[in-house]
Amino acid sequence: NASGICRSGQTEKKYARNPFRAVIRVDDRPRHLGSYPTAEQAAEAYDAAALAAFGEFAVTNRKLGFF
């Protein structure tokens, strides 16, 4: 398997130019937030989207202590 799940909302694709993809599910639909060179950048993109979509109820990587 060339890809694996990393923290919430991130997927790692080996051998890709920007191997970390940020994805969030809103209204039961995936929203692709882009590809990033580091897991931290993908996590920041996810956190920003989660806060915009869910406000104070967002579960972010920062709240969980991942970054």
Short mmCIF file of N, CA, C and O in Angstrom, two decimals:
data_model
loop_
_atom_site.label_atom_id
_atom_site.label_comp_id
_atom_site.label_asym_id
_atom_site.label_seq_id
_atom_site.Cartn_x
_atom_site.Cartn_y
_atom_site.Cartn_z
N ASN A 1 0.84 -1.18 0.00
CA ASN A 1 0.00 0.00 0.00
C ASN A 1 0.88 1.24 0.00
O ASN A 1 1.68 1.43 0.89
N ALA A 2 0.73 2.10 -0.98
CA ALA A 2 1.59 3.28 -1.12
C ALA A 2 1.12 4.47 -0.29
O ALA A 2 1.80 5.47 -0.23
N SER A 3 -0.04 4.37 0.32
CA SER A 3 -0.50 5.49 1.14
C SER A 3 -0.98 4.98 2.48
O SER A 3 -1.39 3.85 2.63
N GLY A 4 -0.90 5.85 3.48
CA GLY A 4 -1.34 5.48 4.81
C GLY A 4 -1.96 6.68 5.49
O GLY A 4 -1.75 7.80 5.10
N ILE A 5 -2.70 6.42 6.52
CA ILE A 5 -3.34 7.51 7.26
C ILE A 5 -2.38 8.01 8.32
O ILE A 5 -1.81 7.24 9.06
N CYS A 6 -2.20 9.31 8.37
CA CYS A 6 -1.39 9.97 9.38
C CYS A 6 -2.38 10.72 10.28
O CYS A 6 -3.40 10.76 10.06
N ARG A 7 -2.29 11.47 11.05
CA ARG A 7 -3.18 12.23 11.91
C ARG A 7 -4.53 12.56 11.24
O ARG A 7 -4.76 12.19 10.12
N SER A 8 -5.36 13.22 11.94
CA SER A 8 -6.69 13.45 11.39
C SER A 8 -6.64 14.33 10.15
O SER A 8 -6.02 15.38 10.14
N GLY A 9 -7.27 13.85 9.10
CA GLY A 9 -7.38 14.62 7.89
C GLY A 9 -6.17 14.61 6.98
O GLY A 9 -6.13 15.33 6.01
N GLN A 10 -5.19 13.77 7.26
CA GLN A 10 -3.98 13.76 6.44
C GLN A 10 -3.74 12.39 5.86
O GLN A 10 -3.97 11.39 6.50
N THR A 11 -3.26 12.35 4.67
CA THR A 11 -2.89 11.11 4.00
C THR A 11 -1.49 11.28 3.45
O THR A 11 -1.17 12.32 2.90
N GLU A 12 -0.65 10.27 3.60
CA GLU A 12 0.69 10.35 3.05
C GLU A 12 0.79 9.50 1.80
O GLU A 12 0.40 8.34 1.79
N LYS A 13 1.29 10.09 0.71
CA LYS A 13 1.52 9.36 -0.53
C LYS A 13 3.02 9.35 -0.77
O LYS A 13 3.62 10.40 -0.96
N LYS A 14 3.62 8.19 -0.76
CA LYS A 14 5.05 8.10 -0.94
C LYS A 14 5.43 8.43 -2.38
O LYS A 14 4.70 8.15 -3.31
N TYR A 15 6.59 9.02 -2.55
CA TYR A 15 7.17 9.37 -3.83
C TYR A 15 6.44 10.50 -4.55
O TYR A 15 6.68 10.74 -5.71
N ALA A 16 5.56 11.20 -3.89
CA ALA A 16 4.87 12.33 -4.51
C ALA A 16 5.65 13.61 -4.22
O ALA A 16 6.40 13.68 -3.25
N ARG A 17 5.48 14.61 -5.06
CA ARG A 17 6.18 15.88 -4.85
C ARG A 17 5.77 16.52 -3.53
O ARG A 17 6.60 17.01 -2.78
N ASN A 18 4.49 16.57 -3.25
CA ASN A 18 3.95 17.04 -1.96
C ASN A 18 3.16 15.87 -1.37
O ASN A 18 1.98 15.70 -1.66
N PRO A 19 3.81 15.06 -0.55
CA PRO A 19 3.22 13.78 -0.15
C PRO A 19 2.08 13.85 0.87
O PRO A 19 1.39 12.86 1.07
N PHE A 20 1.84 14.99 1.49
CA PHE A 20 0.80 15.05 2.52
C PHE A 20 -0.41 15.81 2.00
O PHE A 20 -0.32 16.98 1.65
N ARG A 21 -1.53 15.12 1.96
CA ARG A 21 -2.79 15.69 1.48
C ARG A 21 -3.69 15.99 2.66
O ARG A 21 -3.85 15.16 3.55
N ALA A 22 -4.31 17.15 2.68
CA ALA A 22 -5.25 17.50 3.73
C ALA A 22 -6.67 17.36 3.17
O ALA A 22 -6.97 17.88 2.10
N VAL A 23 -7.52 16.64 3.92
CA VAL A 23 -8.90 16.40 3.52
C VAL A 23 -9.78 16.53 4.77
O VAL A 23 -9.41 16.05 5.84
N ILE A 24 -10.92 17.18 4.64
CA ILE A 24 -11.87 17.28 5.75
C ILE A 24 -13.24 16.84 5.23
O ILE A 24 -13.55 17.03 4.06
N ARG A 25 -14.03 16.25 6.11
CA ARG A 25 -15.40 15.87 5.74
C ARG A 25 -16.36 16.88 6.37
O ARG A 25 -16.36 17.06 7.58
N VAL A 26 -17.17 17.50 5.52
CA VAL A 26 -18.19 18.45 5.96
C VAL A 26 -19.49 18.03 5.31
O VAL A 26 -19.53 17.81 4.09
N ASP A 27 -20.53 17.91 6.09
CA ASP A 27 -21.83 17.44 5.59
C ASP A 27 -21.70 16.10 4.88
O ASP A 27 -22.28 15.85 3.83
N ASP A 28 -20.87 15.25 5.46
CA ASP A 28 -20.64 13.88 4.97
C ASP A 28 -20.02 13.83 3.58
O ASP A 28 -20.15 12.84 2.88
N ARG A 29 -19.35 14.90 3.17
CA ARG A 29 -18.67 14.94 1.87
C ARG A 29 -17.22 15.35 2.08
O ARG A 29 -16.95 16.28 2.85
N PRO A 30 -16.29 14.70 1.40
CA PRO A 30 -14.88 15.09 1.54
C PRO A 30 -14.59 16.39 0.80
O PRO A 30 -15.10 16.63 -0.29
N ARG A 31 -13.80 17.24 1.43
CA ARG A 31 -13.33 18.47 0.78
C ARG A 31 -11.81 18.42 0.79
O ARG A 31 -11.19 18.40 1.85
N HIS A 32 -11.23 18.39 -0.38
CA HIS A 32 -9.79 18.31 -0.51
C HIS A 32 -9.20 19.71 -0.33
O HIS A 32 -9.60 20.64 -1.00
N LEU A 33 -8.25 19.81 0.59
CA LEU A 33 -7.67 21.10 0.95
C LEU A 33 -6.32 21.35 0.30
O LEU A 33 -5.75 22.42 0.44
N GLY A 34 -5.78 20.36 -0.38
CA GLY A 34 -4.52 20.53 -1.08
C GLY A 34 -3.47 19.54 -0.63
O GLY A 34 -3.66 18.78 0.31
N SER A 35 -2.31 19.58 -1.31
CA SER A 35 -1.17 18.74 -0.99
C SER A 35 -0.05 19.61 -0.44
O SER A 35 0.16 20.73 -0.93
N TYR A 36 0.68 19.09 0.53
CA TYR A 36 1.70 19.87 1.23
C TYR A 36 2.98 19.06 1.40
O TYR A 36 2.93 17.83 1.52
N PRO A 37 4.13 19.73 1.45
CA PRO A 37 5.40 19.01 1.59
C PRO A 37 5.64 18.43 2.98
O PRO A 37 6.42 17.50 3.13
N THR A 38 4.95 18.95 4.01
CA THR A 38 5.14 18.43 5.37
C THR A 38 3.79 18.12 6.02
O THR A 38 2.76 18.72 5.67
N ALA A 39 3.84 17.22 6.98
CA ALA A 39 2.63 16.87 7.73
C ALA A 39 2.12 18.07 8.53
O ALA A 39 0.92 18.27 8.68
N GLU A 40 3.04 18.89 9.02
CA GLU A 40 2.66 20.06 9.82
C GLU A 40 1.85 21.05 8.97
O GLU A 40 0.86 21.60 9.45
N GLN A 41 2.26 21.27 7.73
CA GLN A 41 1.53 22.19 6.86
C GLN A 41 0.15 21.64 6.51
O GLN A 41 -0.83 22.39 6.47
N ALA A 42 0.06 20.35 6.28
CA ALA A 42 -1.24 19.73 6.01
C ALA A 42 -2.14 19.83 7.25
O ALA A 42 -3.34 20.09 7.13
N ALA A 43 -1.55 19.65 8.43
CA ALA A 43 -2.32 19.76 9.67
C ALA A 43 -2.83 21.18 9.87
O ALA A 43 -3.98 21.38 10.30
N GLU A 44 -2.01 22.18 9.55
CA GLU A 44 -2.45 23.58 9.67
C GLU A 44 -3.62 23.87 8.73
O GLU A 44 -4.57 24.56 9.11
N ALA A 45 -3.55 23.35 7.51
CA ALA A 45 -4.65 23.54 6.55
C ALA A 45 -5.92 22.88 7.07
O ALA A 45 -7.02 23.45 6.98
N TYR A 46 -5.79 21.66 7.60
CA TYR A 46 -6.95 20.95 8.15
C TYR A 46 -7.54 21.73 9.32
O TYR A 46 -8.75 21.91 9.41
N ASP A 47 -6.66 22.19 10.23
CA ASP A 47 -7.14 22.92 11.41
C ASP A 47 -7.91 24.18 11.01
O ASP A 47 -8.96 24.47 11.57
N ALA A 48 -7.38 24.93 10.03
CA ALA A 48 -8.05 26.15 9.58
C ALA A 48 -9.42 25.83 8.99
O ALA A 48 -10.41 26.51 9.27
N ALA A 49 -9.50 24.76 8.19
CA ALA A 49 -10.78 24.37 7.59
C ALA A 49 -11.75 23.87 8.65
O ALA A 49 -12.95 24.16 8.59
N ALA A 50 -11.25 23.14 9.63
CA ALA A 50 -12.11 22.62 10.70
C ALA A 50 -12.68 23.77 11.53
O ALA A 50 -13.87 23.77 11.86
N LEU A 51 -11.85 24.76 11.84
CA LEU A 51 -12.34 25.91 12.60
C LEU A 51 -13.37 26.71 11.80
O LEU A 51 -14.36 27.17 12.36
N ALA A 52 -13.15 26.85 10.49
CA ALA A 52 -14.09 27.58 9.65
C ALA A 52 -15.42 26.83 9.54
O ALA A 52 -16.49 27.44 9.55
N ALA A 53 -15.37 25.50 9.46
CA ALA A 53 -16.58 24.71 9.28
C ALA A 53 -17.33 24.44 10.58
O ALA A 53 -18.56 24.43 10.60
N PHE A 54 -16.58 24.22 11.68
CA PHE A 54 -17.23 23.77 12.92
C PHE A 54 -17.06 24.73 14.10
O PHE A 54 -17.59 24.47 15.18
N GLY A 55 -16.32 25.80 13.91
CA GLY A 55 -16.15 26.80 14.97
C GLY A 55 -15.61 26.21 16.26
O GLY A 55 -14.66 25.44 16.25
N GLU A 56 -16.22 26.56 17.36
CA GLU A 56 -15.74 26.12 18.67
C GLU A 56 -15.84 24.60 18.88
O GLU A 56 -15.22 24.06 19.79
N PHE A 57 -16.58 23.92 18.04
CA PHE A 57 -16.74 22.47 18.17
C PHE A 57 -15.72 21.68 17.34
O PHE A 57 -15.76 20.46 17.32
N ALA A 58 -14.84 22.37 16.64
CA ALA A 58 -13.84 21.72 15.78
C ALA A 58 -12.86 20.90 16.62
O ALA A 58 -12.42 21.33 17.69
N VAL A 59 -12.53 19.73 16.12
CA VAL A 59 -11.48 18.91 16.72
C VAL A 59 -10.27 19.08 15.82
O VAL A 59 -10.26 18.62 14.68
N THR A 60 -9.26 19.77 16.33
CA THR A 60 -8.08 20.09 15.51
C THR A 60 -6.87 19.28 15.97
O THR A 60 -6.83 18.75 17.07
N ASN A 61 -5.88 19.21 15.09
CA ASN A 61 -4.63 18.56 15.43
C ASN A 61 -3.96 19.25 16.62
O ASN A 61 -3.38 18.61 17.48
N ARG A 62 -4.06 20.57 16.65
CA ARG A 62 -3.45 21.33 17.75
C ARG A 62 -4.13 20.98 19.09
O ARG A 62 -3.46 20.78 20.08
N LYS A 63 -5.47 20.91 19.10
CA LYS A 63 -6.19 20.55 20.32
C LYS A 63 -5.82 19.14 20.80
O LYS A 63 -5.75 18.88 21.98
N LEU A 64 -5.58 18.25 19.84
CA LEU A 64 -5.24 16.87 20.18
C LEU A 64 -3.76 16.72 20.55
O LEU A 64 -3.35 15.65 20.99
N GLY A 65 -2.99 17.79 20.36
CA GLY A 65 -1.58 17.77 20.74
C GLY A 65 -0.66 17.13 19.73
O GLY A 65 0.48 16.80 20.05
N PHE A 66 -1.11 16.99 18.47
CA PHE A 66 -0.25 16.39 17.46
C PHE A 66 0.81 17.37 16.98
O PHE A 66 1.90 16.99 16.63
N PHE A 67 0.47 18.69 16.91
CA PHE A 67 1.42 19.68 16.43
C PHE A 67 1.34 20.92 17.28
O PHE A 67 0.37 21.29 17.79
#
